[in-house]
Tab-separated table of C-alpha atoms in Angstrom:
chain	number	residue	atom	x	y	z
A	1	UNK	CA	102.349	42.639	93.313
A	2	UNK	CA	98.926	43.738	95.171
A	3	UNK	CA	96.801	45.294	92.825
A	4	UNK	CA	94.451	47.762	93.506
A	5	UNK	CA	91.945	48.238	90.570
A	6	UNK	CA	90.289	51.758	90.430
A	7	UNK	CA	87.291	52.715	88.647
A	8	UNK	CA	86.239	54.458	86.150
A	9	UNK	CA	89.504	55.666	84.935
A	10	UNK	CA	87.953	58.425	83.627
A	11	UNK	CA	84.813	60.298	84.056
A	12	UNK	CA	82.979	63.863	82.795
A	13	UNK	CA	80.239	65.095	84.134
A	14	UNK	CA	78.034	68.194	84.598
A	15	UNK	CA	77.575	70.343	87.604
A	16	UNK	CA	75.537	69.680	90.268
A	17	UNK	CA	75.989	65.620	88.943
A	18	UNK	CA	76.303	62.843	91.727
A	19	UNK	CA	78.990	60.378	91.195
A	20	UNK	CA	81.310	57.489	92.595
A	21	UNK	CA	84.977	56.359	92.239
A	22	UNK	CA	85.657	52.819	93.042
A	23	UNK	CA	88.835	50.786	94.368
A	24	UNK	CA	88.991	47.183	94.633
A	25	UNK	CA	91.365	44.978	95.644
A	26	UNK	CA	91.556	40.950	96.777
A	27	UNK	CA	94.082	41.867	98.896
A	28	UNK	CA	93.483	43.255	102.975
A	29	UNK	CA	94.825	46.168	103.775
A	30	UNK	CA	95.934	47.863	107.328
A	31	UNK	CA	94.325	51.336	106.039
A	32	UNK	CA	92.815	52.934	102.955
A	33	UNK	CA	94.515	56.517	101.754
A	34	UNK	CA	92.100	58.610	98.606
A	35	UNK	CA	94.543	61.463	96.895
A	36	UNK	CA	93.638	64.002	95.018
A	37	UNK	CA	95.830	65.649	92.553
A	38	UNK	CA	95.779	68.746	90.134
A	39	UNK	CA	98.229	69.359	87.602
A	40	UNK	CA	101.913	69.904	87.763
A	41	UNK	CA	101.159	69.066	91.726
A	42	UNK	CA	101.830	66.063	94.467
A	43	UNK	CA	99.012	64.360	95.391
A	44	UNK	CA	97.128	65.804	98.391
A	45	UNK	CA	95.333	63.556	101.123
A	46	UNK	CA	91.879	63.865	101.671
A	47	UNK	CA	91.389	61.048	103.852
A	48	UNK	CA	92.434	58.278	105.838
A	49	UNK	CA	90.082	55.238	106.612
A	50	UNK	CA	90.543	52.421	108.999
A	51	UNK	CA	88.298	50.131	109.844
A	52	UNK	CA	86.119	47.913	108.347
A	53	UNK	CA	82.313	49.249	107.228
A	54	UNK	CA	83.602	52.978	108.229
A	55	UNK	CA	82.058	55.766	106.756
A	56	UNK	CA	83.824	59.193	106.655
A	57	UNK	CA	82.679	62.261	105.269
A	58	UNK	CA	84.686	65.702	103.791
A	59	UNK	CA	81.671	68.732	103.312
A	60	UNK	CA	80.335	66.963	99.673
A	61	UNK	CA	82.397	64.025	99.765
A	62	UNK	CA	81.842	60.631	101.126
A	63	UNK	CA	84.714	58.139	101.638
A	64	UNK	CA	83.684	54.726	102.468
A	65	UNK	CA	85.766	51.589	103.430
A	66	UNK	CA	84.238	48.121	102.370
A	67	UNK	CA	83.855	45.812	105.944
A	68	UNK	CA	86.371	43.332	104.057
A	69	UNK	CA	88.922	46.443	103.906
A	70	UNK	CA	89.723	45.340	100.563
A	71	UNK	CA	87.607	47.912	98.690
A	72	UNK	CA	86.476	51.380	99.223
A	73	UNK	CA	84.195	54.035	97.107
A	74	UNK	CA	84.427	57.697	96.899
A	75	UNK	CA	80.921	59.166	96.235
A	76	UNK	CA	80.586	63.031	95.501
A	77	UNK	CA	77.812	65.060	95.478
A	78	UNK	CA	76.575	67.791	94.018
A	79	UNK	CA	80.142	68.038	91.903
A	80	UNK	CA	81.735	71.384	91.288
A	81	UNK	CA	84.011	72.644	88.584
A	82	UNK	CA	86.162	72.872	91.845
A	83	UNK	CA	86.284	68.766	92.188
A	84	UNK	CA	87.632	68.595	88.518
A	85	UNK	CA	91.085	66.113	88.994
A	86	UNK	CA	92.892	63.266	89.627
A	87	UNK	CA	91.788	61.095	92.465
A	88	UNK	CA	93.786	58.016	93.770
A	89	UNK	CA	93.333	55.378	96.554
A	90	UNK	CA	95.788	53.687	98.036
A	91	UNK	CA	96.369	51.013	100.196
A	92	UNK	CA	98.324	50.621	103.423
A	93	UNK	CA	100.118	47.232	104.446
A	94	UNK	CA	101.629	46.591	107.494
A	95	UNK	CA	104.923	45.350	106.294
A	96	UNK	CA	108.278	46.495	106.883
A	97	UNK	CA	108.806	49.431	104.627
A	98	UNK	CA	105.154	50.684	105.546
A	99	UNK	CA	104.427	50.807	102.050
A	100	UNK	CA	101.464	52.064	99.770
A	101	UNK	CA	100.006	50.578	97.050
A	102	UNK	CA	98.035	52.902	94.523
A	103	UNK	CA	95.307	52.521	92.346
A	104	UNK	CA	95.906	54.125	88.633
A	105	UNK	CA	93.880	56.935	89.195
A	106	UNK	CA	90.063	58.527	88.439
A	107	UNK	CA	90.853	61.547	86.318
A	108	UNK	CA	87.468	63.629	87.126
A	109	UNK	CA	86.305	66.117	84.702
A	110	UNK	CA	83.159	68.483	85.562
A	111	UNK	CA	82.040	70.962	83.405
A	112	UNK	CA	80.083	74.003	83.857
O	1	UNK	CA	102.065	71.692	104.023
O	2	UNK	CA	104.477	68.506	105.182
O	3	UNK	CA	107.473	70.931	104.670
O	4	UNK	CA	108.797	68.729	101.708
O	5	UNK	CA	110.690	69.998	98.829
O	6	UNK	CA	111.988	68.780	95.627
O	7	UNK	CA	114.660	70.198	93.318
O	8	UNK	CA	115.235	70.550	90.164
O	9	UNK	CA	111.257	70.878	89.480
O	10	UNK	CA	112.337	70.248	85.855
O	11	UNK	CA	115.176	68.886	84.214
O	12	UNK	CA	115.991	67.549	80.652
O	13	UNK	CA	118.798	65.469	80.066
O	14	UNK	CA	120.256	62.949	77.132
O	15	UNK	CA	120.592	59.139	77.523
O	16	UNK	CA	123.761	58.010	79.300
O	17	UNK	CA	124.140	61.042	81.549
O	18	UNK	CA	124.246	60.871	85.190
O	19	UNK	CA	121.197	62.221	86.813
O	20	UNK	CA	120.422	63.144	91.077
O	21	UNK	CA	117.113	64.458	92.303
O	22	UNK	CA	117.222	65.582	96.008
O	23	UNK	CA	114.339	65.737	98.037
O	24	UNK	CA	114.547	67.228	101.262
O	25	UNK	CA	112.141	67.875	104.569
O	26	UNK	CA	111.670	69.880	107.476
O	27	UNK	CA	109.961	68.165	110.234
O	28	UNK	CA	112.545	64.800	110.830
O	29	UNK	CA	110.242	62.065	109.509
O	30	UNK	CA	111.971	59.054	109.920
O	31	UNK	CA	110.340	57.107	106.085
O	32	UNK	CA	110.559	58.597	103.133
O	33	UNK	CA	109.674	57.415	99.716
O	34	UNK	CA	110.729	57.959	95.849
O	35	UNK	CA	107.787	57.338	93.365
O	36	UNK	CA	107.524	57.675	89.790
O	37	UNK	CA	103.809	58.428	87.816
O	38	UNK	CA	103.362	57.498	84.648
O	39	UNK	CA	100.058	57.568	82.628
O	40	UNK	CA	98.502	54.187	82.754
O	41	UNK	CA	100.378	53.049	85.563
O	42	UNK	CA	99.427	55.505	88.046
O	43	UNK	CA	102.177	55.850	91.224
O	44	UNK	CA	105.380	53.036	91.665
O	45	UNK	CA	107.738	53.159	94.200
O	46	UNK	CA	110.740	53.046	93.167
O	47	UNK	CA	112.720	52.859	96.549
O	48	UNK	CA	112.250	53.794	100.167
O	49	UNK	CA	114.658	54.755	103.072
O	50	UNK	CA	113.362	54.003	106.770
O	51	UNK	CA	115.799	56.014	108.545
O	52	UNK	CA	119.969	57.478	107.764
O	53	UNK	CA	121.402	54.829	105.532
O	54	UNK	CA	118.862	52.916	105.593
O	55	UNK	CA	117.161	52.487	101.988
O	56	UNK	CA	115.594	49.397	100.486
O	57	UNK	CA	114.041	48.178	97.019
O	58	UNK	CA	110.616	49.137	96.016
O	59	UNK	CA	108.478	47.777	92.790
O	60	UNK	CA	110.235	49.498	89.909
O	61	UNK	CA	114.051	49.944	91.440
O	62	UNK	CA	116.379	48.751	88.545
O	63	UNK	CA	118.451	51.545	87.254
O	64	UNK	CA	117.873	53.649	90.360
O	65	UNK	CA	120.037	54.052	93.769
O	66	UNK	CA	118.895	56.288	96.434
O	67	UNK	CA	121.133	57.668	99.348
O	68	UNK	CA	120.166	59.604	102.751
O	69	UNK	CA	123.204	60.412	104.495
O	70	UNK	CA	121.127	62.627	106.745
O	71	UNK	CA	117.509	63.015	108.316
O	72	UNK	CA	116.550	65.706	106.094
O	73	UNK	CA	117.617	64.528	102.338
O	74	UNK	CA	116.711	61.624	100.452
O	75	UNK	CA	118.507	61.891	96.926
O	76	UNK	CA	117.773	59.616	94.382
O	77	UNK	CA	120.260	58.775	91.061
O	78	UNK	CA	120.118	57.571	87.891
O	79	UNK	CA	123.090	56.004	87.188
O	80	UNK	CA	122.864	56.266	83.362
O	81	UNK	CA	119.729	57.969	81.879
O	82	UNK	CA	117.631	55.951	79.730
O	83	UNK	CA	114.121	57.326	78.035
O	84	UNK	CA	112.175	54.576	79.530
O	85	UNK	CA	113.256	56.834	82.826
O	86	UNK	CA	110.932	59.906	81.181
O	87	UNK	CA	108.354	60.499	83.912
O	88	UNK	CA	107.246	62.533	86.848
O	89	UNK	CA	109.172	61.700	90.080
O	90	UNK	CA	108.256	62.543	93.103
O	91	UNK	CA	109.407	62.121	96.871
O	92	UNK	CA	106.849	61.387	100.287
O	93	UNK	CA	107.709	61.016	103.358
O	94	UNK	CA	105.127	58.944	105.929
O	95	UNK	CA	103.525	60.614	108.849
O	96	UNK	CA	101.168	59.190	111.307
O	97	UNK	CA	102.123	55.930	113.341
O	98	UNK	CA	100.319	52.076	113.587
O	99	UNK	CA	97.687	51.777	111.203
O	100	UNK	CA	97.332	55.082	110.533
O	101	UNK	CA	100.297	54.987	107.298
O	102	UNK	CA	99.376	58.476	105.752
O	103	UNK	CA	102.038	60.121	102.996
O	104	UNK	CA	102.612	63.409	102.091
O	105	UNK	CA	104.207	63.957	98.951
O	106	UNK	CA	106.299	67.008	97.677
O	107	UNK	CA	105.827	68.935	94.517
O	108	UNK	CA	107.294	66.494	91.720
O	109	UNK	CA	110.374	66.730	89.388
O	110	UNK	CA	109.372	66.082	85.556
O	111	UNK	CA	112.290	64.373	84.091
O	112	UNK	CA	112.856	64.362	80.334
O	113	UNK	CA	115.651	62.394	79.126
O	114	UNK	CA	116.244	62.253	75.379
């Protein structure tokens, strides 16, 4: 099994608080996939990165893909009561089944 | 919106029973995938089909058998319900092509089986 460790696991903060998500892994991996997901929903992809040292950015959110591509961070800023959920990377693999492997999961908590 | 579906959204059901959850799509994606998520252990795949009858094993498949007998539906069964099979299941199917291995995932079924 490829593991792909995420961390924190959990995290509440304040508005208007910067913070990161981060998901590690010694394995390589074709592509890196971050989810978010609410309650009673599928998870919902944000955003895809591919190579190695890429940087991508969504309005307050920064997705970044270690030049290894075994790790990547998720850094927010300026959080939101809007941002408040689950957030899991994943990684791609090249194999025959084109498979996924997911990290457990940041469950993101900002308060007003 | 990948134009997935999954039905029943909820079901409860007692150990030993017999138990199908259908998944079905709109736009003729060739992979599609059957996860579970459980608290702690975040999303397993439980099996994966990469085109009409053709299904393989993923991480967590024992006590599970999948079927696609056509482009659109990917059903998964549990042969005989046990409670370690309590959890949220939900169906993806893979868009994009190379490197670029994006899922979408439908809404979820939460299974209870007592």
């Amino acid at each position: 099994t490829q593991l792909l460790e995420q961390s924190p696991q959990f995290l509440s903060i304040q508005e208007g608080e910067n913070l990161t998500v981060y998901c590690n892994s010694s394995s390589v991996f074709s592509s890196l996939q971050w989810y978010r997901q609410e309650p009673g929903e599928g998870p919902v992809l944000l955003v895809t990165v591919v190579t190695g040292g890429e940087v991508k950015k969504l309005k307050r959110l920064t997705f970044q893909f270690g030049d290894a591509r075994k790790d990547s961070s998720l850094h927010i800023t300026a959080a939101q009561p809007g941002d408040t959920g689950l957030y899991l990377c994943a990684g791609a693999h090249n194999n025959a089944g084109n498979m996924l492997t997911f990290g457990g999961g940041t469950r993101l908590m900002v308060k007003p | 919106d990948a134009g997935i579906t999954q039905s029943p959204r909820h079901k409860v059901t007692e150990t030993g029973t017999p138990v199908t959850l259908r998944c079905h799509q709109t736009e003729n994606h060739r992979y599609m995938y059957w996860y579970r998520q459980d608290p702690g252990h975040g999303l397993r795949l439980i099996h994966y089909s990469y085109g009409v009858k053709d299904t393989d094993k993923g991480e967590v498949s024992d006590g599970y058998s999948v079927s696609r007998s056509k482009t659109e539906d990917f059903l998964l069964t549990l042969e005989s319900a046990t409670s370690s099979q309590t959890s949220v299941y939900f169906c993806a199917i893979r868009a994009g092509t190379g490197t670029y291995n994006e899922q979408f995932f439908g809404p979820g079924t939460r299974l209870t089986v007592l």
